[in-house]
Amino acid sequence: MKQLTVISGKGGTGKTTIAAAFVSLAKNAVIADCDVDAADMHLILKPQVQETIDFTGLDVASIDESLCTQCGKCKDKCRFDAISNDITINIYECEGCGVCEYICPERAISMIPRKAGDAYISKTRFGPMAHARLGIGEEASGKLVSFVRINAKKLAEKHNKDMIIIDGPPGTGCSVIASITGVDMLVIVTEPSVSGIHDLERVLGVADYFNIPAVVCVNKYDINKENTQLIEKYCSENGVGIVGKLPYDETPTKAMLQEMTVIEYSNNDFSTKVKDLWENVKKHLHETSGHTLLTMAK
Amino acid sequence: MKIAIASGKGGTGKTTLAVNLALALEDVQLFDCDVEEPNCHLFLDLDLIKVEDVNIPTPEIDKSKCDLCGKCSEFCRFNAIAVLPKDVMVFPALCHGCGGCTIVCPKEAIIEKDRSIGVIDRNKNSSGGFEFYRGLLDIGEPMASPVISALKKHIDTNRTAIIDAPPGTACPVITSVGNVDYCILVTESTPFGLHDLMLAVDMVRILEIPFGVIINRHDIGDEKVEEYCNSQGITILMKIPHDHKIARLYSEGIPFISSMPEWKDRFVNLFETIKQEYGGVGS
């Protein structure tokens, strides 16, 4: 079974549009939306939720005020400024380390499990889907991403699917790392802006750090063709394949308004280019079995 | 006064707005809190110098004192220490730096050493009172929040601070927008933009931060973002059209107010309006 993650570094380059298009072109795939704190894939795929699972993140500290003597030892030892001067816990700052519980001489503090979101197992018109919703301000996004990926893997085994397509989050931190570790290949969607290029270089660094093969798709390549050339040069110098260039087009927005993938929405030039992109991605994916392609120059 | 620019959805124009707003104002500090992918500096022609490393205190074990009792690994909720029958191992990347292991160790065998996970940079010459700070998380490091917290320590409360937040609604965003006086939520008029705006609105309401919305590329999708804001009584601070010139300037790394000066007054007015209502005395 192959796992493919679509990421970008920079947000808003078209990850979800492209991942949703891949889903509608793949014949036998499970879908995993791993952008758990701003998930959008469900707006296109309209999943029917079949199972909702409570997700508990890290425990958080809870103070029994009837036992607390306000001695302040917990506040002194908390490294995350999660305990205020009047000895109350700010749950958004609490890392769940348990130091305050240990240090409290009155045993007034206990670490309690807290629901941090919901994970969903769903059915879509293109196959089974694993997704989630992280509670606002929650800490454990990486953990929830890992949970979504476990659910996707179970779905793939149960339904005999040969691929998992993962829509990843922006950035380079915990939820990105959790979305890409152990996958067969990354499709990095970028755009020819200075920000797009900067973020592409960083996210290729992450791919290299974790030794994961990556290919690049340049979205809206015609917005700045000089910058597109810079991306092509950079990729070729670093041995990273470019699997497609998509023009700026209104199709993704129009398709989104109709709750459709670009492939469903139209048979136009744009969707043909996306189909070619998918064929290229599949070709690279089959070539990456067992060894890595990426060697970074720096 | 501290104003954060946040969005839920990525790529809606947070950085563009933060940079252009900061450049339109006098005596301002700009903070790039998107430490996973900071971009503000790409639009600012300035030299950066490192101010400090951001460190996590990580355990180091004196094996001559350690008797492998296992209390540290039992305590550590992040699985950063493993005690084996004949050895003890530390996994620095998993350590959150809580210091719990040093407290529970009965043999005082654990000391903490700083491990750098990122840096804080600032502009070399803060000419004209413009001060820029950014955080940068090292490649491969998972935890953005400590870098953001370190960055925000440089806020001078006597001045205006503009804070460019990362996308999403998870912990790094909360760290970025915590304690600000006002939050500008940037969105675009598409279903994705609306959905993620609603999440961002939930967030600022939970945090009880006053906020308003800027609709970027307001003419590309439908009217639903505007309808939502109106039905919720949310102030729409500004609407920016989808403009090829703005997109082109953005792609080249040029702040659009520098070649579209008519926007400068709009940003100044926007700031004055917010400041009058939410700035408080003396800020």
XYZ file of N, CA and C in Angstrom, chain B residues 18-252:
705
model
N -0.190 42.438 7.219
C 0.665 42.799 8.358
C 1.776 43.735 7.894
N 2.418 43.390 6.787
C 3.539 44.200 6.291
C 3.050 45.575 5.837
N 2.000 45.597 5.046
C 1.524 46.885 4.532
C 0.989 47.780 5.639
N 0.292 47.179 6.605
C -0.210 47.961 7.737
C 0.959 48.532 8.538
N 1.953 47.698 8.811
C 3.105 48.160 9.601
C 3.844 49.282 8.871
N 3.999 49.133 7.552
C 4.733 50.151 6.792
C 3.958 51.468 6.700
N 2.634 51.382 6.825
C 1.821 52.595 6.738
C 1.889 53.416 8.027
N 2.328 52.776 9.125
C 2.284 53.446 10.429
C 3.661 53.958 10.846
N 3.651 54.864 11.816
C 4.896 55.405 12.368
C 5.246 54.647 13.651
N 6.507 54.589 13.950
C 6.985 54.067 15.220
C 6.314 52.735 15.576
N 6.604 51.745 14.770
C 5.869 50.485 14.898
C 6.841 49.311 15.003
N 6.407 48.286 15.707
C 7.133 47.016 15.731
C 6.306 45.982 14.961
N 6.983 45.223 14.113
C 6.312 44.149 13.380
C 6.924 42.814 13.820
N 6.053 41.861 14.178
C 6.514 40.552 14.637
C 6.007 39.459 13.709
N 6.918 38.693 13.128
C 6.491 37.563 12.298
C 6.444 36.320 13.181
N 5.220 35.963 13.605
C 5.022 34.811 14.488
C 4.750 33.518 13.726
N 4.757 33.568 12.390
C 4.610 32.326 11.627
C 5.992 31.691 11.547
N 6.449 31.166 12.677
C 7.851 30.757 12.785
C 8.176 29.492 11.991
N 7.120 28.772 11.542
C 7.373 27.608 10.698
C 7.676 28.057 9.265
N 6.995 29.070 8.830
C 7.218 29.600 7.483
C 7.135 31.123 7.516
N 8.107 31.793 8.119
C 8.029 33.263 8.181
C 8.322 33.891 6.815
N 7.512 34.844 6.429
C 7.646 35.448 5.098
C 7.776 36.969 5.109
N 7.473 37.617 6.235
C 7.449 39.092 6.235
C 8.743 39.688 5.689
N 9.878 39.100 6.093
C 11.171 39.691 5.704
C 11.356 39.742 4.193
N 10.649 38.872 3.474
C 10.791 38.845 2.012
C 10.247 40.123 1.374
N 9.420 40.852 2.132
C 8.807 42.081 1.617
C 9.482 43.326 2.182
N 10.503 43.107 3.003
C 11.156 44.230 3.672
C 12.618 44.205 3.277
N 13.084 45.320 2.764
C 14.468 45.367 2.326
C 15.342 45.703 3.534
N 15.710 44.699 4.297
C 16.528 44.989 5.482
C 17.422 43.815 5.831
N 18.483 44.123 6.568
C 19.407 43.092 7.007
C 18.978 42.586 8.377
N 18.997 41.262 8.515
C 18.600 40.678 9.792
C 19.833 40.277 10.595
N 19.752 40.480 11.897
C 20.792 39.938 12.767
C 20.138 39.076 13.845
N 20.882 38.070 14.276
C 20.349 37.168 15.296
C 20.369 37.852 16.659
N 19.261 37.764 17.358
C 19.168 38.332 18.697
C 19.461 37.260 19.738
N 18.906 36.087 19.533
C 19.074 35.011 20.527
C 18.673 33.666 19.935
N 19.162 32.611 20.579
C 18.670 31.268 20.313
C 17.454 31.027 21.186
N 16.540 30.201 20.696
C 15.430 29.770 21.549
C 15.771 28.361 22.019
N 15.867 28.226 23.324
C 16.348 26.965 23.876
C 15.271 26.230 24.674
N 15.358 24.928 24.621
C 14.548 24.079 25.491
C 15.526 23.420 26.464
N 15.313 23.581 27.775
C 16.193 22.884 28.719
C 15.922 21.382 28.656
N 16.931 20.633 28.283
C 16.763 19.206 28.009
C 17.670 18.406 28.954
N 17.175 17.285 29.486
C 17.955 16.568 30.498
C 19.232 15.927 29.960
N 20.235 15.954 30.842
C 21.444 15.200 30.559
C 21.718 14.391 31.824
N 22.037 13.126 31.647
C 22.088 12.244 32.812
C 23.527 11.914 33.186
N 23.830 12.149 34.437
C 25.149 11.791 34.969
C 25.092 10.311 35.323
N 25.669 9.496 34.463
C 25.492 8.051 34.617
C 26.229 7.493 35.831
N 27.178 8.294 36.365
C 27.857 7.808 37.571
C 26.946 7.908 38.796
N 25.942 8.805 38.708
C 25.007 8.945 39.833
C 23.725 8.135 39.648
N 23.369 7.885 38.389
C 22.078 7.246 38.075
C 22.086 5.781 38.480
N 21.052 5.367 39.228
C 20.964 3.944 39.581
C 19.832 3.243 38.827
N 19.402 3.871 37.750
C 18.400 3.276 36.848
C 17.077 2.962 37.553
N 16.693 3.812 38.514
C 15.451 3.535 39.246
C 14.215 3.689 38.354
N 14.327 4.519 37.317
C 13.217 4.617 36.365
C 12.181 5.672 36.694
N 12.382 6.425 37.783
C 11.367 7.428 38.156
C 11.206 8.516 37.098
N 12.322 8.897 36.463
C 12.258 9.965 35.457
C 11.416 9.538 34.255
N 11.666 8.322 33.785
C 10.943 7.905 32.581
C 9.467 7.632 32.901
N 9.234 7.203 34.134
C 7.847 7.004 34.582
C 7.109 8.351 34.619
N 7.818 9.388 35.061
C 7.194 10.701 35.179
C 6.981 11.369 33.816
N 7.925 11.214 32.917
C 7.900 11.983 31.659
C 6.715 11.571 30.795
N 5.809 12.531 30.573
C 4.617 12.242 29.781
C 4.867 12.369 28.292
N 6.068 12.767 27.929
C 6.376 12.977 26.508
C 7.288 11.883 25.956
N 7.511 10.836 26.764
C 8.346 9.699 26.364
C 9.749 10.114 25.938
N 10.264 11.144 26.600
C 11.579 11.650 26.202
C 12.728 10.953 26.927
N 12.411 10.132 27.932
C 13.467 9.371 28.619
C 13.053 7.903 28.691
N 13.969 7.035 28.321
C 13.714 5.601 28.456
C 14.789 5.004 29.349
N 14.363 4.266 30.391
C 15.332 3.593 31.245
C 15.311 2.109 30.902
N 16.467 1.630 30.480
C 16.610 0.233 30.069
C 17.277 -0.526 31.215
N 17.350 -1.871 31.140
C 17.962 -2.619 32.256
C 19.372 -2.115 32.609
N 20.151 -1.721 31.606
C 21.524 -1.327 31.929
C 21.874 0.087 31.486
N 20.903 0.832 30.987
C 21.239 2.154 30.466
C 20.006 3.058 30.521
N 20.254 4.361 30.328
C 19.157 5.301 30.256
C 19.370 6.163 29.011
N 18.285 6.374 28.265
C 18.406 7.126 27.014
C 17.486 8.342 27.029
N 17.988 9.454 26.469
C 17.181 10.672 26.349
C 16.887 10.917 24.872
N 15.635 11.265 24.563
C 15.258 11.631 23.189
C 14.941 13.130 23.165
N 15.965 13.947 22.885
C 15.819 15.404 23.036
C 14.651 15.997 22.248
N 14.381 15.485 21.042
C 13.335 16.085 20.215
C 11.947 15.942 20.837
N 11.797 14.958 21.740
C 10.485 14.760 22.360
C 10.319 15.576 23.642
N 11.428 16.139 24.143
C 11.404 16.835 25.438
C 10.732 18.200 25.312
N 9.776 18.464 26.213
C 9.118 19.770 26.231
C 9.789 20.739 27.206
N 10.785 20.261 27.936
C 11.522 21.140 28.847
C 10.771 21.489 30.117
N 9.950 20.587 30.615
C 9.155 20.908 31.807
C 9.995 20.846 33.079
N 11.111 20.110 33.035
C 11.979 20.005 34.212
C 11.535 18.957 35.213
N 10.481 18.227 34.918
C 9.944 17.238 35.857
C 10.951 16.162 36.216
N 11.724 15.703 35.246
C 12.680 14.615 35.508
C 13.715 15.024 36.551
N 14.150 16.303 36.495
C 15.153 16.745 37.473
C 14.546 16.811 38.872
N 13.256 17.090 38.945
C 12.595 17.177 40.252
C 12.406 15.789 40.863
N 12.036 14.815 40.030
C 11.711 13.493 40.589
C 12.950 12.623 40.828
N 14.064 12.956 40.220
C 15.249 12.099 40.348
C 15.774 12.106 41.797
N 15.783 10.960 42.472
C 16.222 10.944 43.877
C 17.747 11.046 44.025
N 18.471 10.840 42.951
C 19.935 10.829 43.041
C 20.570 12.129 42.536
N 19.754 13.091 42.188
C 20.251 14.327 41.573
C 21.208 14.038 40.414
N 20.816 13.071 39.635
C 21.679 12.630 38.533
C 21.357 13.355 37.222
N 20.328 14.214 37.250
C 19.920 14.861 35.998
C 20.188 16.360 36.068
N 20.911 16.859 35.108
C 21.026 18.313 34.960
C 20.414 18.674 33.611
N 20.116 19.939 33.429
C 19.508 20.359 32.168
C 20.498 21.165 31.340
N 20.527 20.864 30.060
C 21.358 21.612 29.118
C 20.432 22.224 28.074
N 20.769 23.454 27.673
C 19.943 24.105 26.661
C 20.119 23.444 25.303
N 18.988 23.213 24.645
C 19.018 22.708 23.275
C 18.294 23.719 22.397
N 18.974 24.205 21.373
C 18.357 25.235 20.533
C 17.365 24.615 19.548
N 16.165 25.203 19.459
C 15.177 24.717 18.483
C 14.854 25.785 17.437
N 15.443 26.983 17.610
C 15.170 28.041 16.652
C 15.862 29.315 17.072
N 15.646 30.373 16.315
C 16.299 31.653 16.612
C 15.300 32.804 16.527
N 15.676 33.906 17.165
C 14.962 35.172 16.996
C 15.913 36.124 16.267
N 15.429 36.719 15.192
C 16.199 37.708 14.431
C 15.505 39.060 14.523
N 16.286 40.122 14.299
C 15.668 41.446 14.156
C 16.415 42.239 13.089
N 15.802 43.375 12.698
C 16.494 44.177 11.686
C 17.668 44.914 12.307
N 18.711 45.048 11.525
C 19.968 45.620 12.008
C 19.795 47.095 12.350
N 19.241 47.858 11.410
C 19.051 49.286 11.637
C 17.560 49.586 11.683
N 17.079 49.950 12.854
C 15.646 50.242 12.926
C 15.413 51.703 12.544
N 15.682 52.003 11.265
C 15.556 53.378 10.784
C 14.099 53.812 10.787
N 13.884 55.049 11.157
C 12.530 55.599 11.160
C 11.639 54.930 12.190
N 12.226 54.317 13.195
C 11.422 53.715 14.247
C 10.781 52.390 13.868
N 11.092 51.890 12.690
C 10.504 50.617 12.270
C 11.360 49.473 12.791
N 10.742 48.656 13.644
C 11.482 47.549 14.231
C 10.823 46.243 13.813
N 11.629 45.335 13.313
C 11.086 44.069 12.827
C 11.745 42.900 13.561
N 10.924 42.003 14.070
C 11.419 40.789 14.696
C 10.763 39.579 14.048
N 11.550 38.523 13.932
C 10.912 37.292 13.480
C 11.494 36.109 14.231
N 10.681 35.060 14.359
C 11.161 33.795 14.910
C 11.324 32.812 13.765
N 12.276 31.898 13.921
C 12.485 30.877 12.894
C 12.705 29.540 13.593
N 11.777 28.620 13.351
C 11.879 27.278 13.932
C 12.830 26.452 13.076
N 13.741 25.742 13.711
C 14.668 24.908 12.941
C 13.909 23.821 12.177
N 14.455 23.467 11.020
C 13.897 22.379 10.218
C 13.933 21.074 11.022
N 12.810 20.364 11.034
C 12.747 19.089 11.738
C 12.270 19.211 13.174
N 12.179 20.458 13.672
C 11.698 20.660 15.045
C 10.168 20.772 15.038
N 9.493 20.074 15.974
C 8.030 20.113 15.967
C 7.392 21.293 16.711
N 8.048 21.835 17.745
C 7.328 22.754 18.638
C 7.545 24.223 18.299
N 6.520 24.850 17.738
C 6.620 26.252 17.341
C 6.369 27.201 18.510
N 5.525 26.797 19.445
C 5.078 27.728 20.488
C 6.205 28.344 21.326
N 7.232 27.579 21.742
C 8.293 28.225 22.529
C 9.001 29.341 21.750
N 9.132 29.186 20.436
C 9.783 30.227 19.629
C 8.891 31.471 19.584
N 7.590 31.243 19.462
C 6.645 32.372 19.416
C 6.647 33.114 20.761
N 6.658 32.354 21.858
C 6.679 32.994 23.183
C 7.935 33.835 23.350
N 9.074 33.301 22.925
C 10.333 34.045 23.043
C 10.282 35.313 22.188
N 9.699 35.202 21.008
C 9.576 36.345 20.094
C 8.737 37.452 20.718
N 7.624 37.047 21.337
C 6.706 38.057 21.869
C 7.253 38.776 23.096
N 8.308 38.230 23.693
C 8.931 38.932 24.821
C 9.560 40.248 24.373
N 9.777 40.412 23.076
C 10.389 41.648 22.559
C 9.372 42.755 22.291
N 8.109 42.482 22.571
C 7.103 43.528 22.377
C 7.328 44.652 23.376
N 7.382 45.883 22.839
C 7.508 47.070 23.681
C 6.095 47.625 23.861
N 5.578 47.540 25.088
C 4.165 47.871 25.288
C 3.872 49.357 25.092
N 4.922 50.175 25.008
C 4.687 51.602 24.764
C 4.508 51.931 23.294
N 4.722 50.933 22.447
C 4.650 51.207 21.011
C 3.536 50.393 20.369
N 3.341 50.640 19.085
C 2.374 49.844 18.348
C 3.055 48.561 17.891
N 2.403 47.430 18.155
C 2.947 46.152 17.699
C 1.956 45.489 16.745
N 2.460 45.102 15.566
C 1.659 44.339 14.606
C 2.206 42.914 14.606
N 1.307 41.946 14.792
C 1.725 40.553 14.932
C 1.138 39.721 13.803
N 2.014 39.148 12.980
C 1.575 38.271 11.891
C 1.521 36.844 12.443
N 0.322 36.289 12.554
C 0.139 34.965 13.170
C 0.241 33.858 12.123
N 0.506 32.625 12.559
C 0.466 31.499 11.607
C -0.973 31.126 11.269
N -1.179 30.327 10.216
C -2.549 29.886 9.910
C -3.033 28.851 10.916
N -4.337 28.567 10.871
C -4.900 27.533 11.731
C -5.557 28.108 12.970
N -5.870 27.215 13.916
C -6.494 27.626 15.178
C -5.897 26.835 16.337
N -4.763 26.179 16.098
C -4.164 25.338 17.138
C -3.202 26.158 17.992
N -2.421 25.460 18.816
C -1.653 26.145 19.857
C -0.733 27.271 19.372
N -0.015 27.140 18.241
C 0.859 28.266 17.855
C 0.072 29.555 17.574
N -1.154 29.411 17.114
C -1.981 30.599 16.848
C -2.413 31.238 18.167
N -2.807 30.394 19.123
C -3.219 30.905 20.437
C -2.062 31.647 21.089
N -0.860 31.069 20.998
C 0.317 31.731 21.565
C 0.543 33.082 20.879
N 0.324 33.135 19.570
C 0.562 34.377 18.817
C -0.452 35.468 19.153
N -1.723 35.101 19.292
C -2.750 36.130 19.488
C -3.065 36.392 20.965
N -2.486 35.586 21.856
C -2.725 35.770 23.282
C -2.322 37.173 23.723
N -3.145 37.799 24.552
C -2.850 39.113 25.126
C -2.815 40.271 24.143
N -3.290 40.112 22.935
C -3.332 41.282 22.050
C -4.592 42.098 22.363
N -4.590 43.347 21.902
C -5.749 44.208 22.157
C -6.830 44.015 21.099
N -6.398 43.566 19.925
C -7.356 43.454 18.829
C -6.823 42.437 17.826
N -7.751 41.736 17.191
C -7.340 40.754 16.194
C -8.054 41.046 14.867
N -7.276 41.132 13.796
C -7.859 41.263 12.456
C -7.860 39.870 11.835
N -9.031 39.392 11.453
C -9.113 38.088 10.795
C -9.222 38.318 9.293
N -8.302 37.734 8.555
C -8.293 37.909 7.098
C -8.883 36.671 6.458
N -9.778 36.877 5.500
C -10.336 35.715 4.808
C -10.539 36.058 3.342
N -10.994 35.096 2.579
C -11.360 35.350 1.185
C -12.760 34.812 0.970
N -13.416 35.298 -0.075
C -14.842 35.001 -0.242
C -15.073 33.684 -0.984
N -14.554 32.599 -0.387
C -14.771 31.262 -0.946
C -15.302 30.362 0.169
N -15.832 29.180 -0.176
C -16.299 28.272 0.878
C -15.200 27.898 1.871
N -13.962 27.669 1.401
C -12.867 27.353 2.323
C -12.598 28.553 3.241
N -12.596 29.736 2.630
C -12.343 30.948 3.402
C -13.384 31.137 4.487
N -14.651 30.938 4.136
C -15.747 31.101 5.098
C -15.644 30.077 6.226
N -15.433 28.823 5.854
C -15.369 27.753 6.852
C -14.267 28.028 7.871
N -13.086 28.398 7.375
C -11.961 28.617 8.281
C -12.097 29.934 9.047
N -12.795 30.911 8.440
C -13.087 32.148 9.180
C -13.956 31.834 10.398
N -14.962 30.959 10.194
C -15.853 30.614 11.298
C -15.074 29.969 12.450
N -14.081 29.130 12.110
C -13.229 28.543 13.156
C -12.426 29.625 13.875
N -11.897 30.570 13.080
C -11.087 31.643 13.674
C -11.949 32.540 14.559
N -13.197 32.765 14.147
C -14.118 33.568 14.966
C -14.388 32.850 16.294
N -14.612 31.530 16.228
C -14.784 30.756 17.466
C -13.594 30.973 18.386
N -12.410 30.940 17.779
C -11.181 31.072 18.567
C -11.114 32.425 19.284
N -11.277 33.527 18.535
C -11.129 34.836 19.193
C -12.259 35.089 20.188
N -13.415 34.484 19.938
C -14.509 34.632 20.917
C -14.185 33.894 22.207
N -13.626 32.683 22.097
C -13.230 31.941 23.299
C -12.180 32.729 24.073
N -11.250 33.333 23.355
C -10.174 34.088 24.004
C -10.621 35.493 24.419
N -11.846 35.852 24.040
C -12.413 37.167 24.372
C -11.555 38.318 23.857
N -11.103 38.171 22.609
C -10.330 39.243 21.967
C -11.266 39.962 20.991
N -11.344 41.310 21.082
C -12.148 42.037 20.098
C -11.573 41.833 18.691
N -12.438 41.764 17.698
C -11.930 41.453 16.356
C -12.810 42.043 15.267
N -12.234 42.132 14.083
C -12.964 42.495 12.883
C -12.399 41.704 11.717
N -13.068 41.793 10.569
C -12.703 40.944 9.434
C -12.283 41.795 8.239
N -11.229 41.351 7.564
C -10.888 41.919 6.257
C -11.130 40.836 5.211
N -11.923 41.160 4.199
C -12.180 40.192 3.135
C -11.254 40.520 1.970
N -10.315 39.619 1.744
C -9.369 39.786 0.650
C -9.942 39.075 -0.586
N -9.614 39.580 -1.762
C -10.164 39.007 -3.006
C -11.677 38.805 -2.849
N -12.354 39.881 -2.413
C -13.772 39.747 -2.041
C -14.667 39.463 -3.241
N -14.123 39.630 -4.441
C -14.955 39.486 -5.641
C -14.707 38.167 -6.374
N -14.005 37.199 -5.753
C -13.715 35.972 -6.526
C -14.749 34.870 -6.327
N -15.436 34.846 -5.219
C -16.300 33.697 -4.947
C -17.764 34.073 -4.889
N -18.314 34.043 -3.674
C -19.718 34.425 -3.518
C -19.851 35.411 -2.359
N -21.090 35.659 -1.951
C -21.365 36.700 -0.938
C -21.455 36.130 0.472
N -21.162 34.848 0.622
C -21.500 34.194 1.892
C -20.677 34.699 3.082
N -19.428 35.089 2.821
C -18.609 35.610 3.927
C -19.243 36.890 4.465
N -19.647 37.751 3.541
C -20.256 39.015 3.944
C -21.584 38.770 4.678
N -22.364 37.846 4.142
C -23.649 37.521 4.784
C -23.424 36.988 6.200
N -22.414 36.128 6.313
C -22.098 35.569 7.636
C -21.728 36.683 8.607
N -20.815 37.578 8.182
C -20.372 38.662 9.071
C -21.565 39.533 9.480
N -22.406 39.867 8.512
C -23.566 40.707 8.819
C -24.501 40.019 9.804
N -24.736 38.715 9.584
C -25.683 38.014 10.458
C -25.122 37.868 11.873
N -23.804 37.888 11.995
C -23.177 37.730 13.316
C -22.827 39.068 13.953
N -23.120 40.140 13.267
C -22.756 41.454 13.787
C -21.252 41.682 13.839
N -20.527 41.065 12.918
C -19.061 41.202 12.894
C -18.687 42.367 11.963
N -17.817 43.248 12.450
C -17.393 44.395 11.646
C -16.539 43.942 10.462
N -16.907 44.372 9.269
C -16.029 44.171 8.112
C -15.183 45.430 7.988
N -13.908 45.286 8.268
C -13.019 46.437 8.347
C -12.619 46.948 6.972
N -12.502 46.034 6.026
C -11.982 46.413 4.720
C -12.283 45.291 3.731
N -12.483 45.687 2.459
C -12.603 44.685 1.403
C -11.534 44.996 0.354
N -10.775 43.999 -0.009
C -9.716 44.204 -1.000
C -10.070 43.375 -2.236
N -10.125 44.014 -3.402
C -10.512 43.262 -4.598
C -9.410 42.327 -5.079
N -9.782 41.364 -5.894
C -8.785 40.537 -6.562
C -8.174 41.389 -7.667
N -6.909 41.719 -7.506
C -6.283 42.693 -8.390
C -4.974 42.082 -8.884
N -4.832 42.006 -10.204
C -3.630 41.378 -10.763
C -2.366 42.118 -10.361
N -2.508 43.448 -10.224
C -1.329 44.225 -9.849
C -0.873 43.858 -8.427
N -1.851 43.731 -7.507
C -1.499 43.344 -6.133
C -0.871 41.947 -6.125
N -1.467 41.026 -6.900
C -0.955 39.652 -6.939
C 0.465 39.615 -7.496
N 0.691 40.406 -8.532
C 2.015 40.446 -9.163
C 3.056 41.031 -8.179
N 2.699 42.139 -7.548
C 3.614 42.756 -6.576
C 3.919 41.789 -5.444
N 2.880 41.086 -5.006
C 3.068 40.093 -3.944
C 4.074 39.032 -4.385
N 3.895 38.554 -5.620
C 4.768 37.480 -6.097
C 6.222 37.941 -6.161
N 6.420 39.255 -6.365
C 7.781 39.787 -6.464
C 8.352 40.199 -5.103
